[in-house]
PDB file of C-alpha atoms in Angstrom:
ATOM      1  CA  GLY A   1      67.675 188.186 105.307  1.00  0.00           C
ATOM      2  CA  ASN A   2      69.490 185.112 105.092  1.00  0.00           C
ATOM      3  CA  SER A   3      73.238 184.779 104.166  1.00  0.00           C
ATOM      4  CA  VAL A   4      75.984 182.308 104.661  1.00  0.00           C
ATOM      5  CA  THR A   5      79.579 183.890 104.900  1.00  0.00           C
ATOM      6  CA  GLN A   6      82.228 181.168 104.523  1.00  0.00           C
ATOM      7  CA  MET A   7      86.297 181.485 104.750  1.00  0.00           C
ATOM      8  CA  GLU A   8      88.063 182.692 101.532  1.00  0.00           C
ATOM      9  CA  GLY A   9      89.910 180.424  99.573  1.00  0.00           C
ATOM     10  CA  PRO A  10      92.216 179.281  98.052  1.00  0.00           C
ATOM     11  CA  VAL A  11      92.943 176.731 100.859  1.00  0.00           C
ATOM     12  CA  THR A  12      96.186 174.794 100.383  1.00  0.00           C
ATOM     13  CA  LEU A  13      97.193 171.358 102.178  1.00  0.00           C
ATOM     14  CA  SER A  14      99.169 168.431 102.323  1.00  0.00           C
ATOM     15  CA  GLU A  15      98.015 165.153 102.052  1.00  0.00           C
ATOM     16  CA  GLU A  16      96.530 163.375 104.673  1.00  0.00           C
ATOM     17  CA  ALA A  17      96.351 167.253 106.912  1.00  0.00           C
ATOM     18  CA  PHE A  18      93.340 168.164 108.876  1.00  0.00           C
ATOM     19  CA  LEU A  19      91.127 170.244 107.284  1.00  0.00           C
ATOM     20  CA  THR A  20      88.531 173.192 108.837  1.00  0.00           C
ATOM     21  CA  ILE A  21      86.633 175.173 106.621  1.00  0.00           C
ATOM     22  CA  ASN A  22      84.448 177.544 108.405  1.00  0.00           C
ATOM     23  CA  CYS A  23      81.214 178.973 107.614  1.00  0.00           C
ATOM     24  CA  THR A  24      78.391 180.746 109.393  1.00  0.00           C
ATOM     25  CA  TYR A  25      75.208 181.806 108.530  1.00  0.00           C
ATOM     26  CA  THR A  26      72.138 184.490 109.500  1.00  0.00           C
ATOM     27  CA  ALA A  27      68.640 183.386 109.276  1.00  0.00           C
ATOM     28  CA  THR A  28      65.239 184.618 110.675  1.00  0.00           C
ATOM     29  CA  GLY A  29      63.798 180.964 110.862  1.00  0.00           C
ATOM     30  CA  TYR A  30      65.370 177.725 111.587  1.00  0.00           C
ATOM     31  CA  PRO A  31      67.036 176.827 108.228  1.00  0.00           C
ATOM     32  CA  SER A  32      68.503 173.574 106.846  1.00  0.00           C
ATOM     33  CA  LEU A  33      72.232 173.610 106.205  1.00  0.00           C
ATOM     34  CA  PHE A  34      74.376 172.244 103.749  1.00  0.00           C
ATOM     35  CA  TRP A  35      77.676 171.603 102.087  1.00  0.00           C
ATOM     36  CA  TYR A  36      77.717 171.527  98.518  1.00  0.00           C
ATOM     37  CA  VAL A  37      81.026 170.423  96.683  1.00  0.00           C
ATOM     38  CA  GLN A  38      81.713 170.704  92.780  1.00  0.00           C
ATOM     39  CA  TYR A  39      84.894 168.832  91.577  1.00  0.00           C
ATOM     40  CA  PRO A  40      86.761 169.968  88.438  1.00  0.00           C
ATOM     41  CA  GLY A  41      84.685 169.858  85.451  1.00  0.00           C
ATOM     42  CA  GLU A  42      81.429 168.580  87.552  1.00  0.00           C
ATOM     43  CA  GLY A  43      78.404 169.805  88.986  1.00  0.00           C
ATOM     44  CA  LEU A  44      77.506 170.612  92.297  1.00  0.00           C
ATOM     45  CA  GLN A  45      76.914 167.531  94.490  1.00  0.00           C
ATOM     46  CA  LEU A  46      75.038 167.607  97.840  1.00  0.00           C
ATOM     47  CA  LEU A  47      78.142 166.611 100.168  1.00  0.00           C
ATOM     48  CA  LEU A  48      76.453 166.237 103.549  1.00  0.00           C
ATOM     49  CA  LYS A  49      73.256 168.221 105.379  1.00  0.00           C
ATOM     50  CA  ALA A  50      72.063 168.733 108.743  1.00  0.00           C
ATOM     51  CA  THR A  51      68.367 170.235 109.476  1.00  0.00           C
ATOM     52  CA  LYS A  52      68.207 170.713 113.005  1.00  0.00           C
ATOM     53  CA  ALA A  53      70.240 172.170 116.016  1.00  0.00           C
ATOM     54  CA  ASP A  54      73.040 169.743 116.814  1.00  0.00           C
ATOM     55  CA  ASP A  55      72.770 167.587 113.997  1.00  0.00           C
ATOM     56  CA  LYS A  56      75.820 166.183 112.484  1.00  0.00           C
ATOM     57  CA  GLY A  57      75.833 165.510 108.630  1.00  0.00           C
ATOM     58  CA  SER A  58      78.766 163.306 107.578  1.00  0.00           C
ATOM     59  CA  ASN A  59      79.663 162.127 104.302  1.00  0.00           C
ATOM     60  CA  LYS A  60      83.023 160.296 102.906  1.00  0.00           C
ATOM     61  CA  GLY A  61      84.898 161.146 105.738  1.00  0.00           C
ATOM     62  CA  PHE A  62      83.620 164.724 105.964  1.00  0.00           C
ATOM     63  CA  GLU A  63      81.855 166.207 109.233  1.00  0.00           C
ATOM     64  CA  ALA A  64      79.378 169.078 110.106  1.00  0.00           C
ATOM     65  CA  THR A  65      77.413 170.109 113.085  1.00  0.00           C
ATOM     66  CA  TYR A  66      74.647 172.637 113.104  1.00  0.00           C
ATOM     67  CA  ARG A  67      75.359 175.062 116.087  1.00  0.00           C
ATOM     68  CA  LYS A  68      72.704 176.941 116.581  1.00  0.00           C
ATOM     69  CA  GLU A  69      74.352 178.824 119.450  1.00  0.00           C
ATOM     70  CA  THR A  70      77.371 179.797 116.990  1.00  0.00           C
ATOM     71  CA  THR A  71      75.246 179.710 113.799  1.00  0.00           C
ATOM     72  CA  SER A  72      78.284 177.980 112.568  1.00  0.00           C
ATOM     73  CA  PHE A  73      78.376 174.899 110.179  1.00  0.00           C
ATOM     74  CA  HIS A  74      81.698 174.045 109.884  1.00  0.00           C
ATOM     75  CA  LEU A  75      82.994 171.140 107.605  1.00  0.00           C
ATOM     76  CA  GLU A  76      86.006 169.392 108.865  1.00  0.00           C
ATOM     77  CA  LYS A  77      87.985 166.098 107.618  1.00  0.00           C
ATOM     78  CA  GLY A  78      90.637 164.390 109.798  1.00  0.00           C
ATOM     79  CA  SER A  79      92.780 163.535 106.557  1.00  0.00           C
ATOM     80  CA  VAL A  80      92.467 165.148 103.667  1.00  0.00           C
ATOM     81  CA  GLN A  81      93.210 163.336  99.866  1.00  0.00           C
ATOM     82  CA  VAL A  82      93.897 164.709  96.369  1.00  0.00           C
ATOM     83  CA  SER A  83      90.904 163.602  95.350  1.00  0.00           C
ATOM     84  CA  ASP A  84      89.139 166.266  98.049  1.00  0.00           C
ATOM     85  CA  SER A  85      90.269 168.789  96.072  1.00  0.00           C
ATOM     86  CA  ALA A  86      87.132 170.791  94.822  1.00  0.00           C
ATOM     87  CA  VAL A  87      85.328 173.856  95.414  1.00  0.00           C
ATOM     88  CA  TYR A  88      83.014 174.060  99.018  1.00  0.00           C
ATOM     89  CA  PHE A  89      80.000 175.886  98.983  1.00  0.00           C
ATOM     90  CA  CYS A  90      78.186 176.117 102.262  1.00  0.00           C
ATOM     91  CA  ALA A  91      74.482 176.784 101.954  1.00  0.00           C
ATOM     92  CA  LEU A  92      71.269 177.097 103.644  1.00  0.00           C
ATOM     93  CA  SER A  93      67.608 176.561 102.688  1.00  0.00           C
ATOM     94  CA  ASP A  94      64.621 178.023 104.681  1.00  0.00           C
ATOM     95  CA  LEU A  95      61.612 175.730 104.990  1.00  0.00           C
ATOM     96  CA  ARG A  96      59.257 178.477 104.456  1.00  0.00           C
ATOM     97  CA  ASP A  97      60.612 179.425 100.882  1.00  0.00           C
ATOM     98  CA  ASP A  98      62.615 176.944  98.702  1.00  0.00           C
ATOM     99  CA  LYS A  99      65.627 178.968  97.727  1.00  0.00           C
ATOM    100  CA  ILE A 100      68.894 177.431  98.850  1.00  0.00           C
ATOM    101  CA  ILE A 101      71.403 180.653  99.744  1.00  0.00           C
ATOM    102  CA  PHE A 102      74.634 179.866  99.215  1.00  0.00           C
ATOM    103  CA  GLY A 103      78.315 181.380 100.173  1.00  0.00           C
ATOM    104  CA  LYS A 104      80.917 182.295  98.163  1.00  0.00           C
ATOM    105  CA  GLY A 105      83.098 178.918  98.098  1.00  0.00           C
ATOM    106  CA  THR A 106      86.075 178.035  99.488  1.00  0.00           C
ATOM    107  CA  ARG A 107      88.726 176.451  96.738  1.00  0.00           C
ATOM    108  CA  LEU A 108      90.587 173.274  98.026  1.00  0.00           C
ATOM    109  CA  HIS A 109      94.066 172.399  96.725  1.00  0.00           C
ATOM    110  CA  ILE A 110      95.351 169.154  98.434  1.00  0.00           C
ATOM    111  CA  LEU A 111      99.207 168.360  97.241  1.00  0.00           C
ATOM    112  CA  PRO A 112     100.593 165.235  97.013  1.00  0.00           C
TER     113      PRO A 112
ATOM    114  CA  GLU B   1      67.995 157.860  86.083  1.00  0.00           C
ATOM    115  CA  ALA B   2      69.981 160.781  84.164  1.00  0.00           C
ATOM    116  CA  GLY B   3      70.268 163.503  86.228  1.00  0.00           C
ATOM    117  CA  VAL B   4      69.925 167.310  85.831  1.00  0.00           C
ATOM    118  CA  THR B   5      71.410 168.194  81.897  1.00  0.00           C
ATOM    119  CA  GLN B   6      72.213 171.450  80.909  1.00  0.00           C
ATOM    120  CA  PHE B   7      73.355 172.863  77.355  1.00  0.00           C
ATOM    121  CA  PRO B   8      75.410 174.478  76.103  1.00  0.00           C
ATOM    122  CA  SER B   9      78.413 173.506  78.414  1.00  0.00           C
ATOM    123  CA  HIS B  10      80.213 176.828  76.987  1.00  0.00           C
ATOM    124  CA  SER B  11      79.265 179.486  75.688  1.00  0.00           C
ATOM    125  CA  VAL B  12      81.076 182.309  74.013  1.00  0.00           C
ATOM    126  CA  ILE B  13      79.083 185.357  72.675  1.00  0.00           C
ATOM    127  CA  GLU B  14      79.682 189.029  71.978  1.00  0.00           C
ATOM    128  CA  LYS B  15      78.093 192.073  73.740  1.00  0.00           C
ATOM    129  CA  GLY B  16      74.786 192.470  72.460  1.00  0.00           C
ATOM    130  CA  GLN B  17      74.030 189.459  71.212  1.00  0.00           C
ATOM    131  CA  THR B  18      71.264 186.636  72.253  1.00  0.00           C
ATOM    132  CA  VAL B  19      72.471 183.357  74.045  1.00  0.00           C
ATOM    133  CA  THR B  20      69.366 180.690  74.832  1.00  0.00           C
ATOM    134  CA  LEU B  21      70.630 178.183  77.853  1.00  0.00           C
ATOM    135  CA  ARG B  22      68.928 175.070  78.464  1.00  0.00           C
ATOM    136  CA  CYS B  23      67.987 172.785  81.157  1.00  0.00           C
ATOM    137  CA  ASP B  24      66.537 169.120  81.416  1.00  0.00           C
ATOM    138  CA  PRO B  25      65.413 168.408  84.941  1.00  0.00           C
ATOM    139  CA  ILE B  26      65.162 165.082  86.192  1.00  0.00           C
ATOM    140  CA  SER B  27      62.100 163.617  85.688  1.00  0.00           C
ATOM    141  CA  GLY B  28      59.159 164.034  87.636  1.00  0.00           C
ATOM    142  CA  HIS B  29      60.702 166.786  89.548  1.00  0.00           C
ATOM    143  CA  ASP B  30      58.076 169.782  89.536  1.00  0.00           C
ATOM    144  CA  ASN B  31      60.531 172.293  90.929  1.00  0.00           C
ATOM    145  CA  LEU B  32      62.935 173.682  88.896  1.00  0.00           C
ATOM    146  CA  TYR B  33      65.550 176.373  89.755  1.00  0.00           C
ATOM    147  CA  TRP B  34      68.329 178.845  88.009  1.00  0.00           C
ATOM    148  CA  TYR B  35      71.185 180.325  89.632  1.00  0.00           C
ATOM    149  CA  ARG B  36      74.251 182.362  88.502  1.00  0.00           C
ATOM    150  CA  ARG B  37      77.740 182.424  89.942  1.00  0.00           C
ATOM    151  CA  VAL B  38      79.808 185.081  88.873  1.00  0.00           C
ATOM    152  CA  MET B  39      83.534 184.868  89.214  1.00  0.00           C
ATOM    153  CA  GLY B  40      84.867 184.646  92.783  1.00  0.00           C
ATOM    154  CA  LYS B  41      81.410 185.708  94.203  1.00  0.00           C
ATOM    155  CA  GLU B  42      78.611 183.377  95.532  1.00  0.00           C
ATOM    156  CA  ILE B  43      76.382 181.280  93.576  1.00  0.00           C
ATOM    157  CA  LYS B  44      73.037 183.403  93.629  1.00  0.00           C
ATOM    158  CA  PHE B  45      69.460 182.493  93.362  1.00  0.00           C
ATOM    159  CA  LEU B  46      67.788 183.447  89.766  1.00  0.00           C
ATOM    160  CA  LEU B  47      63.794 182.073  89.748  1.00  0.00           C
ATOM    161  CA  HIS B  48      62.224 178.822  90.712  1.00  0.00           C
ATOM    162  CA  PHE B  49      59.264 177.231  88.972  1.00  0.00           C
ATOM    163  CA  VAL B  50      57.000 174.814  90.090  1.00  0.00           C
ATOM    164  CA  LYS B  51      55.627 173.029  86.861  1.00  0.00           C
ATOM    165  CA  GLU B  52      55.423 175.724  84.273  1.00  0.00           C
ATOM    166  CA  SER B  53      54.840 178.370  86.608  1.00  0.00           C
ATOM    167  CA  LYS B  54      57.133 181.298  88.196  1.00  0.00           C
ATOM    168  CA  GLN B  55      57.030 180.691  91.721  1.00  0.00           C
ATOM    169  CA  ASP B  56      59.604 183.148  92.727  1.00  0.00           C
ATOM    170  CA  GLU B  57      61.914 185.163  90.175  1.00  0.00           C
ATOM    171  CA  SER B  58      62.945 187.694  92.759  1.00  0.00           C
ATOM    172  CA  GLY B  59      66.554 186.914  91.753  1.00  0.00           C
ATOM    173  CA  MET B  60      66.333 188.123  88.458  1.00  0.00           C
ATOM    174  CA  PRO B  61      68.824 190.767  87.628  1.00  0.00           C
ATOM    175  CA  ASN B  62      66.736 192.989  85.038  1.00  0.00           C
ATOM    176  CA  ASN B  63      64.815 192.556  81.917  1.00  0.00           C
ATOM    177  CA  ARG B  64      67.363 191.156  79.626  1.00  0.00           C
ATOM    178  CA  PHE B  65      66.477 188.087  81.355  1.00  0.00           C
ATOM    179  CA  LEU B  66      63.709 185.922  80.015  1.00  0.00           C
ATOM    180  CA  ALA B  67      62.898 182.256  81.750  1.00  0.00           C
ATOM    181  CA  GLU B  68      60.462 179.845  80.328  1.00  0.00           C
ATOM    182  CA  ARG B  69      59.499 176.273  81.248  1.00  0.00           C
ATOM    183  CA  THR B  70      56.916 175.182  78.734  1.00  0.00           C
ATOM    184  CA  GLY B  71      54.820 172.267  79.877  1.00  0.00           C
ATOM    185  CA  GLY B  72      56.724 171.735  82.704  1.00  0.00           C
ATOM    186  CA  THR B  73      59.546 169.747  81.591  1.00  0.00           C
ATOM    187  CA  TYR B  74      62.573 171.750  80.406  1.00  0.00           C
ATOM    188  CA  SER B  75      63.450 175.304  80.739  1.00  0.00           C
ATOM    189  CA  THR B  76      65.343 177.793  78.680  1.00  0.00           C
ATOM    190  CA  LEU B  77      66.989 181.164  80.234  1.00  0.00           C
ATOM    191  CA  LYS B  78      67.600 183.768  77.735  1.00  0.00           C
ATOM    192  CA  VAL B  79      69.874 186.787  77.950  1.00  0.00           C
ATOM    193  CA  GLN B  80      69.019 189.410  75.324  1.00  0.00           C
ATOM    194  CA  PRO B  81      70.905 191.557  74.637  1.00  0.00           C
ATOM    195  CA  ALA B  82      74.108 190.090  76.531  1.00  0.00           C
ATOM    196  CA  GLU B  83      76.283 192.295  78.637  1.00  0.00           C
ATOM    197  CA  LEU B  84      79.944 191.859  79.808  1.00  0.00           C
ATOM    198  CA  GLU B  85      78.434 191.726  83.644  1.00  0.00           C
ATOM    199  CA  ASP B  86      76.631 188.557  82.190  1.00  0.00           C
ATOM    200  CA  SER B  87      79.106 186.280  82.051  1.00  0.00           C
ATOM    201  CA  GLY B  88      79.300 183.642  84.605  1.00  0.00           C
ATOM    202  CA  VAL B  89      78.100 180.065  85.422  1.00  0.00           C
ATOM    203  CA  TYR B  90      74.550 179.333  85.321  1.00  0.00           C
ATOM    204  CA  PHE B  91      73.837 176.226  87.040  1.00  0.00           C
ATOM    205  CA  CYS B  92      70.076 174.821  86.799  1.00  0.00           C
ATOM    206  CA  ALA B  93      69.041 172.535  89.758  1.00  0.00           C
ATOM    207  CA  SER B  94      65.695 170.259  90.273  1.00  0.00           C
ATOM    208  CA  SER B  95      64.043 169.039  92.973  1.00  0.00           C
ATOM    209  CA  GLN B  96      60.737 166.681  93.556  1.00  0.00           C
ATOM    210  CA  ALA B  97      58.895 167.567  97.063  1.00  0.00           C
ATOM    211  CA  PHE B  98      57.743 171.379  97.788  1.00  0.00           C
ATOM    212  CA  ARG B  99      58.523 172.803 100.891  1.00  0.00           C
ATOM    213  CA  GLY B 100      59.872 169.274 101.970  1.00  0.00           C
ATOM    214  CA  LEU B 101      61.624 169.217 104.868  1.00  0.00           C
ATOM    215  CA  ASN B 102      64.490 166.949 103.357  1.00  0.00           C
ATOM    216  CA  THR B 103      63.818 168.487  99.874  1.00  0.00           C
ATOM    217  CA  GLU B 104      67.374 167.991  98.288  1.00  0.00           C
ATOM    218  CA  ALA B 105      68.252 169.716  94.899  1.00  0.00           C
ATOM    219  CA  PHE B 106      70.185 168.350  92.177  1.00  0.00           C
ATOM    220  CA  PHE B 107      72.486 170.320  90.041  1.00  0.00           C
ATOM    221  CA  GLY B 108      73.328 170.378  86.641  1.00  0.00           C
ATOM    222  CA  GLN B 109      76.992 171.178  85.335  1.00  0.00           C
ATOM    223  CA  GLY B 110      76.457 174.398  84.700  1.00  0.00           C
ATOM    224  CA  THR B 111      76.770 176.195  81.416  1.00  0.00           C
ATOM    225  CA  ARG B 112      79.905 178.491  81.641  1.00  0.00           C
ATOM    226  CA  LEU B 113      78.853 181.804  79.413  1.00  0.00           C
ATOM    227  CA  THR B 114      81.732 184.344  78.595  1.00  0.00           C
ATOM    228  CA  VAL B 115      80.195 187.765  76.992  1.00  0.00           C
ATOM    229  CA  VAL B 116      83.016 189.261  74.793  1.00  0.00           C
TER     230      VAL B 116
END
């Protein structure tokens, strides 16, 4: 079945550091890929998405590229801020059903 | 426009008691989903409503869990009787399109359930 694996956290970085959170997936079809973020005290929010191979999703300085050859969707940001501290979830959705499959989440701490 | 709202935000109950969680989706959204995150683990799918019908309930852990969506509007998730392993954060989400290419699901803030 479909699954998502993302790097274990927590990840602690200093402000302005470069961020990478790895995500790989297993899917039998052609899924759409997502990154969701949960800020402290808030619900899950869609951060970015990509619907086909080689698509790049981007939002708020974050980027992720849909790599079919490596089945990956790594999240990157060139210069993180304290306000980026949150839990990040990689996820996929298969067109054959409407379930979203999530990874375990990666907690990110950014130090000032 | 109001987002997905969930009640209560937190609930602490004793083992063996009953708890009912409520989700109000975004108005007009036919799809409603329940998910659960147990501490430190992935967010797992529980079930999916299309309007008032259960489209997929393959993620429901056992028969202690009962979900309803009367009239295709708000939904409730009842846990009876609650067990310690039911503790976690229960998320509700809604979306507009069915099997749409770029369907976006909007999530509520979640209900944190603690069974002691």
